[in-house]
Short mmCIF file of C-alpha atoms in Angstrom, two decimals:
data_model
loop_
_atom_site.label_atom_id
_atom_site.label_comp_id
_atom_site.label_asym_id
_atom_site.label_seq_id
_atom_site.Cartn_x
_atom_site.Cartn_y
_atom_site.Cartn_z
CA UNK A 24 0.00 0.00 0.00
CA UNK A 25 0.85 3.47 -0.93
CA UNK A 26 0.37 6.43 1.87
CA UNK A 27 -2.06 9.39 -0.19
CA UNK A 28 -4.10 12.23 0.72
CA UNK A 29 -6.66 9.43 1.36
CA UNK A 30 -5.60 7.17 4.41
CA UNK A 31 -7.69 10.00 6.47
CA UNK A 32 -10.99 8.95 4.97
CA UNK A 33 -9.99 5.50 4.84
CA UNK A 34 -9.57 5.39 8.46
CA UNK A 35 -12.95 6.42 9.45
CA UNK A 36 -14.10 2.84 7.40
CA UNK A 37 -11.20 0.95 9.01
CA UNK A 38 -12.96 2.27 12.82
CA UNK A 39 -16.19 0.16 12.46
CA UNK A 40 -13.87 -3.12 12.36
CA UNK A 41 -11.36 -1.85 15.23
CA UNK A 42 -14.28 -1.04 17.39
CA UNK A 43 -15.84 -4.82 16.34
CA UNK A 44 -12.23 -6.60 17.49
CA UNK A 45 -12.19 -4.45 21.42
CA UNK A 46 -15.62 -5.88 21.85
CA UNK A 47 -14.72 -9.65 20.78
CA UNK A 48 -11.28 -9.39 22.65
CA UNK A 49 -11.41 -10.38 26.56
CA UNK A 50 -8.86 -7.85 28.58
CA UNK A 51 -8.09 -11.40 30.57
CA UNK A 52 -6.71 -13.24 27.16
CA UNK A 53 -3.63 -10.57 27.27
CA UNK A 54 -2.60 -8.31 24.54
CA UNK A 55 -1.74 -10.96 22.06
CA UNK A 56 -5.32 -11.71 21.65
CA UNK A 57 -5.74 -8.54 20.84
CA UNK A 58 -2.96 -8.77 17.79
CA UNK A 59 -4.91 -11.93 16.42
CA UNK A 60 -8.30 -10.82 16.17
CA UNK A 61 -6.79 -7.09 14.52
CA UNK A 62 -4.92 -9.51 12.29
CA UNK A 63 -8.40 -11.47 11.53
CA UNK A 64 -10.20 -8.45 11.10
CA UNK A 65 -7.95 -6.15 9.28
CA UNK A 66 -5.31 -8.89 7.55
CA UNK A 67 -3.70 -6.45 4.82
CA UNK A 68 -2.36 -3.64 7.34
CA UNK A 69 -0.16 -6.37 9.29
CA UNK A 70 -0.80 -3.86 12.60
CA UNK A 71 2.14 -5.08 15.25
CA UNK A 72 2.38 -3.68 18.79
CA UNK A 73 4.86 -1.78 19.95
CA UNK A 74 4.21 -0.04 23.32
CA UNK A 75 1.64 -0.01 26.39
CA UNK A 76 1.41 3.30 28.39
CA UNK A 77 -0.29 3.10 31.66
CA UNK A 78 -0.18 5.17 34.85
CA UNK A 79 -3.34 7.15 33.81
CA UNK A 80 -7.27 7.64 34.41
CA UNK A 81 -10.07 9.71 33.73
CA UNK A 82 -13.25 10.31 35.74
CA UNK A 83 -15.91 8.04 36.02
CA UNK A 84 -19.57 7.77 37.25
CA UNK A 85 -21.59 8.50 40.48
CA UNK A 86 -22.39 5.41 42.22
CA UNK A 87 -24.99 5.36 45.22
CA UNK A 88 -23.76 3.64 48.68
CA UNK A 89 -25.70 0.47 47.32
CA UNK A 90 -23.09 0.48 44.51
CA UNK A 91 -26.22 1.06 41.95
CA UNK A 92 -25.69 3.51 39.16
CA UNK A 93 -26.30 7.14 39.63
CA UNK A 94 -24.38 8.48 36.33
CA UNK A 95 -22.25 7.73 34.14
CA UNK A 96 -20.97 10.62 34.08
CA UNK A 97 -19.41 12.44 37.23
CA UNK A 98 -18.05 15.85 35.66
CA UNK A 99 -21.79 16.51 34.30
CA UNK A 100 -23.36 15.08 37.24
CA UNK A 101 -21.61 17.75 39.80
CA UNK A 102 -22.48 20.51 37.36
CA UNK A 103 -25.70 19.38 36.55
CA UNK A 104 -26.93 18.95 40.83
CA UNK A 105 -24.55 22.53 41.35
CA UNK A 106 -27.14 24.33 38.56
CA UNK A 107 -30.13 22.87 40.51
CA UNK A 108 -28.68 24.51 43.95
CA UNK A 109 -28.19 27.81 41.74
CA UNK A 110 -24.87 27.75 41.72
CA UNK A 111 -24.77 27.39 45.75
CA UNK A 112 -21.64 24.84 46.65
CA UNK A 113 -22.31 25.31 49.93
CA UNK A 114 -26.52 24.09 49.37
CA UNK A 115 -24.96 21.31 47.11
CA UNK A 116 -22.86 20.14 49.67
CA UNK A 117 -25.68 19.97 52.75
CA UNK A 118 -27.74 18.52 50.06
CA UNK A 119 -25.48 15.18 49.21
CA UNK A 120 -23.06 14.95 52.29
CA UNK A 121 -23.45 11.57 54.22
CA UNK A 122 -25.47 10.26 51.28
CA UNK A 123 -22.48 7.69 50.86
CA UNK A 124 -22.27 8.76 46.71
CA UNK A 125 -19.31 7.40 45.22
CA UNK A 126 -16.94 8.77 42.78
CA UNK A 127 -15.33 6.53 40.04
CA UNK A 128 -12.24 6.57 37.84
CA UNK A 129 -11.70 4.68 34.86
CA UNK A 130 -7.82 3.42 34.85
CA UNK A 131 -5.98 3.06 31.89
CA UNK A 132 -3.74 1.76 29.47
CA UNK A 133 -2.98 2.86 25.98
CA UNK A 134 -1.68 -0.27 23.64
CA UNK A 135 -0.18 1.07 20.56
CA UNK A 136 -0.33 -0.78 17.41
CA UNK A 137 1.49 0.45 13.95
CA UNK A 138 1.04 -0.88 10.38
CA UNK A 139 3.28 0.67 7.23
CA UNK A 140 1.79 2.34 4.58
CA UNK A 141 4.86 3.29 2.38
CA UNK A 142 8.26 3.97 2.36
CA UNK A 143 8.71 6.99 3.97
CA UNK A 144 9.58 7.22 7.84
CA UNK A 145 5.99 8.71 8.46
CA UNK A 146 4.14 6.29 5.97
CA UNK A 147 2.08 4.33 8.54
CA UNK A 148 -1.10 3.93 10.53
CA UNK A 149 -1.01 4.16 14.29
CA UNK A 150 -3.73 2.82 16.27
CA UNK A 151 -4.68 3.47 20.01
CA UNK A 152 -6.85 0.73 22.42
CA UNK A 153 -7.26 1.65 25.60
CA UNK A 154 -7.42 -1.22 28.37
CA UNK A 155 -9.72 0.02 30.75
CA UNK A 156 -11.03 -0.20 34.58
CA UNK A 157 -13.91 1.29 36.08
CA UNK A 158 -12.51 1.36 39.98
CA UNK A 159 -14.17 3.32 43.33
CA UNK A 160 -12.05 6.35 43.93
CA UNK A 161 -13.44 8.28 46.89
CA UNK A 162 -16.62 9.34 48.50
CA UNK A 163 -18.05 12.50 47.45
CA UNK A 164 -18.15 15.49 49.77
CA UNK A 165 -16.30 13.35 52.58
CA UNK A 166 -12.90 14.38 51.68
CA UNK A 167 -10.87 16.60 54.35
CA UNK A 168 -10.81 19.35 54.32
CA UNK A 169 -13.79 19.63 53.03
CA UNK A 170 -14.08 20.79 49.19
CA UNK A 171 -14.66 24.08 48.32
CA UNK A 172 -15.16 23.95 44.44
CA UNK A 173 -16.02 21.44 41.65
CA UNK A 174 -12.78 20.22 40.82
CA UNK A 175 -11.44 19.67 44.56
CA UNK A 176 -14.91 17.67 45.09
CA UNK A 177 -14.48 15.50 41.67
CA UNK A 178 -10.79 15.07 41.10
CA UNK A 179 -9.18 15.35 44.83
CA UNK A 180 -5.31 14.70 44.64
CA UNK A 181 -5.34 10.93 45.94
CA UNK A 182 -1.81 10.08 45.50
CA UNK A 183 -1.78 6.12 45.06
CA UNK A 184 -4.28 4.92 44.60
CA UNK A 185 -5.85 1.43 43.99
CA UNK A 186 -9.85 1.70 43.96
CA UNK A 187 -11.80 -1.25 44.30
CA UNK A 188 -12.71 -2.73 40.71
CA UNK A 189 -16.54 -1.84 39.45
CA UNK A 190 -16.84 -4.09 36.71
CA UNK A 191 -14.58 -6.36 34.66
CA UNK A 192 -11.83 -4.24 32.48
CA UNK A 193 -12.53 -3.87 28.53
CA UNK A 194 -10.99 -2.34 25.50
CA UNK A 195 -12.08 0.38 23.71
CA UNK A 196 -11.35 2.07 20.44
CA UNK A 197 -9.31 5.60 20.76
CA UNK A 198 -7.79 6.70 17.62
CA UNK A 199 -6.35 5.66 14.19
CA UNK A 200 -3.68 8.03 12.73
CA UNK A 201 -1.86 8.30 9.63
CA UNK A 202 1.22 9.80 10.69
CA UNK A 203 2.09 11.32 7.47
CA UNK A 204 -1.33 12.87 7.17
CA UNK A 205 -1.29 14.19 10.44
CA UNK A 206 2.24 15.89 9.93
CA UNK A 207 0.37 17.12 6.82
CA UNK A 208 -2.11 18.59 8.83
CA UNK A 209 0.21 20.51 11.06
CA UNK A 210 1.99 22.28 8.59
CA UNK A 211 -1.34 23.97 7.76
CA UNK A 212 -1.42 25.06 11.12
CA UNK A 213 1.61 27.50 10.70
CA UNK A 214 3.80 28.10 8.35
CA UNK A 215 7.22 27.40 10.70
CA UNK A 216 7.94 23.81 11.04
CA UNK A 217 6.86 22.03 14.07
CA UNK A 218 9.44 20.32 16.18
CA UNK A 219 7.81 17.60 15.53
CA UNK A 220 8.55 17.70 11.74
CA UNK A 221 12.13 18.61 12.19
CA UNK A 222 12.01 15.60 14.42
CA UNK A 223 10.83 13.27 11.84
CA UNK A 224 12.76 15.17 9.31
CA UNK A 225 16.03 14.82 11.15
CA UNK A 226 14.95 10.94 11.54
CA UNK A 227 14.95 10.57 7.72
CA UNK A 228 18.07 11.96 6.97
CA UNK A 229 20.21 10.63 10.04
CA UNK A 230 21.79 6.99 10.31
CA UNK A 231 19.24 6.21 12.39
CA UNK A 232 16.41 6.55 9.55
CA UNK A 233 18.74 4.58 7.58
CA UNK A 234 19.06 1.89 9.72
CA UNK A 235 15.76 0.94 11.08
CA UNK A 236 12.05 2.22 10.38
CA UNK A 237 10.70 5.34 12.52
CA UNK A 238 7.49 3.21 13.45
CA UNK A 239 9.74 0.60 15.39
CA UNK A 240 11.59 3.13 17.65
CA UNK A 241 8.77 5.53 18.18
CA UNK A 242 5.25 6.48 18.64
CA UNK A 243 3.67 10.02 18.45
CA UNK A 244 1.12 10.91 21.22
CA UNK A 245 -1.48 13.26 19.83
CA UNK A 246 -3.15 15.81 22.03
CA UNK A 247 -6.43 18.21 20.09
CA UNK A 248 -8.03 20.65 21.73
CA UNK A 249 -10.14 23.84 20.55
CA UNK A 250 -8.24 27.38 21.41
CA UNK A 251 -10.43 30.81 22.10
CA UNK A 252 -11.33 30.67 19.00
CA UNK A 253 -12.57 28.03 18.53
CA UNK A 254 -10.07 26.50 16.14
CA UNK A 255 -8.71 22.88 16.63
CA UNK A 256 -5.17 22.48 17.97
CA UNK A 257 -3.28 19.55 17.26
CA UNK A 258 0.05 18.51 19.64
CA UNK A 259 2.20 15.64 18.69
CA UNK A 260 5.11 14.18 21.00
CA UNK A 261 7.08 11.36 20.18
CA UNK A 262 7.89 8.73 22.61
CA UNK A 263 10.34 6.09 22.83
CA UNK A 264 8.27 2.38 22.33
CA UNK A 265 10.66 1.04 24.93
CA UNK A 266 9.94 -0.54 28.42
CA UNK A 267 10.58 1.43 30.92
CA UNK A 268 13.50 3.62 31.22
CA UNK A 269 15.98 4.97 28.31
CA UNK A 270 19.71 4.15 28.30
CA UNK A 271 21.94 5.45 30.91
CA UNK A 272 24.33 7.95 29.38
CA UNK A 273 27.73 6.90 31.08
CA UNK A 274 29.62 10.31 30.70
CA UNK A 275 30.00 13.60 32.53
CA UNK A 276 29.76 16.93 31.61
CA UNK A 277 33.71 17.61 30.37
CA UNK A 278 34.12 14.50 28.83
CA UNK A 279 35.21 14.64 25.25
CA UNK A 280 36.71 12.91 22.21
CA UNK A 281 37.56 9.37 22.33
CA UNK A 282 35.72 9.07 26.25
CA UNK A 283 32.45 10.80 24.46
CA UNK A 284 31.98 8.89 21.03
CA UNK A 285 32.98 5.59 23.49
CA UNK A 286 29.68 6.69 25.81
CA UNK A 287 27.94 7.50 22.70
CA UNK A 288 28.22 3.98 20.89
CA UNK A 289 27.50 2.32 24.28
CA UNK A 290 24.50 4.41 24.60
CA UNK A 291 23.41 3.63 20.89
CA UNK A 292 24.26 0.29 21.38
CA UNK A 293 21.79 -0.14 24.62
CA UNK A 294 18.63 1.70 22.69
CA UNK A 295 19.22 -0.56 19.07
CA UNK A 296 19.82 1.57 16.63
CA UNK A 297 22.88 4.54 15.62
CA UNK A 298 22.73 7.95 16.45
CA UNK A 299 19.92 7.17 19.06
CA UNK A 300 21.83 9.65 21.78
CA UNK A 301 20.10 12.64 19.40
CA UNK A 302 17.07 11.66 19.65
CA UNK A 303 16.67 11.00 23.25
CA UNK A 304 18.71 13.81 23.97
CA UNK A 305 15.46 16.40 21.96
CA UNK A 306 12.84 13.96 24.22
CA UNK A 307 13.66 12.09 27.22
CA UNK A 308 16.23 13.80 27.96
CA UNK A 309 18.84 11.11 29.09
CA UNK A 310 21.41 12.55 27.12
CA UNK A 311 22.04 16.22 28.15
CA UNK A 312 22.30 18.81 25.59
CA UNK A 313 26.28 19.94 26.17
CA UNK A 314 26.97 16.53 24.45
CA UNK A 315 26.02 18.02 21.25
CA UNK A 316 28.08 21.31 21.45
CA UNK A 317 31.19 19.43 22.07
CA UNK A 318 30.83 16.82 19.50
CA UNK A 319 30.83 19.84 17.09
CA UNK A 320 34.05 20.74 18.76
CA UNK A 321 35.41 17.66 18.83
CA UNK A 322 35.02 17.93 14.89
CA UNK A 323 36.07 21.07 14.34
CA UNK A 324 39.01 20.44 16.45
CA UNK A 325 39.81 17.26 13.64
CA UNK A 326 38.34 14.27 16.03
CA UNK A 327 35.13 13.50 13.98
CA UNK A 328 33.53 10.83 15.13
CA UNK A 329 30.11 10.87 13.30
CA UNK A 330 29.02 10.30 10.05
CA UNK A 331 28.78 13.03 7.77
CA UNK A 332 24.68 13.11 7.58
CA UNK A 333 24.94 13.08 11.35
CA UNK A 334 27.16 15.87 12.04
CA UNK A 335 25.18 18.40 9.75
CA UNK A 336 21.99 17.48 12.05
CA UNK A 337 23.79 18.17 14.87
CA UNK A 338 25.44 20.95 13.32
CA UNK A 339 21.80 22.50 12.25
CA UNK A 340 20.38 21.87 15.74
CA UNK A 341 22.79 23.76 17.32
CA UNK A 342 22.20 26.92 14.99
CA UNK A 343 18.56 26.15 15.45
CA UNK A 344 17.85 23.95 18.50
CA UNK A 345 14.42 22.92 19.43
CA UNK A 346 12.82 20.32 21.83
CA UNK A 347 9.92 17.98 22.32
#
């Protein structure tokens, strides 16, 4: 398959049978049940998965002390009961205090799955299924202090927290992207390049880009949102499809020549793939950014140590550096 102006139609008929495979998939089977039926369902995009996020939730429901359903939907519920006290906090909260209501959370995971569309680095479909968890989170209007507004009664800092389950867990569909197209999209947002283009750019034309596919180091997360004016915003922030945490970058601020490009290969060497020091040194920041002025010294000082390609991105970033 070719990548064309197209692939963002052609998602929104490719959603139907996503949607169809988180319903047939049991959360208990384990991921790789998931990669079957997506394989079953959707056989000519060959979608593999590369990383599960976690560590995140979103509000829930209202449940009564009886554990029946109240709402489904907590946010609207508090704003809907504050509008019937006109507005009063202080009527809302003698009105439901020692009623017992509970407030849910739904806890999640995001399992990333990519398929290649093309050639290019940014040629290919990403596609987001959330593994869900409805769990108790705390009781409304018994926190302490006592809340004072909407958002301290709904989403009270809990630290960790590990709710009692409501429900079994269960997939759901989030989002299919084609990367390409959504870079395509950005650039109509404004006419300077994103860092996220120069990062895909730099991808492309570094060793790295020649050596393994963008899709099987990275994925983007996307963010929208509508401004004050009303005008969708699109964010997009790679992020490293590795477990846990990046490479440990075994040299100090000072170090140089052959000590440096030594730290730099064993770094590369720990993350898979050349010139992968760059990269996390724009995102996760394991590799700090002095590393990149003096490998330009190093090279001007005749101790070159990186390909040619390379050296010219690092070169350009320090003339124009940006982060993600």
């Amino acid at each position: 398959m070719n990548a064309n102006p197209s692939w963002t139609e052609r998602t929104k008929a490719l959603e139907a049978s996503v949607v169809e495979v988180c319903t047939l998939a049991p959360v208990s089977a384990g991921p790789g049940i998931l990669a079957k039926e997506l394989a079953r369902h959707l056989p000519e995009l060959h979608f593999r998965r590369t990383l599960c996020r976690g560590g995140w939730y979103r509000l829930g429901g209202v449940l009564a002390a009886d554990g029946s359903r109240v709402s489904d939907d907590l946010e609207s519920w508090a704003e809907m009961t504050l509008a019937a006290c006109d507005g009063d906090f202080d009527a809302l909260r003698e009105e439901y205090a020692g009623k017992g209501l509970i407030a849910t959370r739904r806890v999640g995971r995001t399992h990333y799955f990519v398929a290649a569309t093309g050639e290019k680095s940014t040629d290919f479909l990403q596609l987001e299924i959330e593994d869900l968890q409805e769990t108790q989170a705390h009781t409304l209007f018994a926190q302490t202090p006592a809340p004072g507004a909407i958002d301290e009664l709904i989403d009270p800092d809990l630290g960790h927290h590990n709710g009692q389950p409501v429900g079994l867990p269960y997939y759901t569909f989030r989002r299919l992207t084609h990367i390409g197209d959504l870079l395509a999209r950005l650039r109509q947002q404004t006419p300077e390049a994103q860092p996220i283009q120069r990062f895909t750019d730099d991808w492309s034309e570094s060793s790295a880009g020649h050596a393994t596919a963008f899709s099987n180091q990275w994925v983007i997360a996307v963010r929208e949102h509508l401004d004050r004016f009303q005008q969708n915003v699109i964010r997009a922030q790679p992020v490293p499809a590795i477990d846990g945490e990046p490479p440990v970058f075994g040299a100090r601020e000072g170090t140089r020549e052959l000590a440096l490009h030594d730290a730099l290969v064993s770094f590369d060497r720990a993350a898979g793939y050349p010139f992968a020091w760059y990269f996390h040194m724009l995102t996760t920041k394991a590799v700090p950014h002095w590393v990149a002025r003096v490998v330009m010294e190093d090279a001007n000082a005749g101790f070159a140590y990186l390909p040619r390609r390379d050296e010219e991105i690092v070169r350009r970033w320090l003339h124009a550096p940006y982060a993600l």
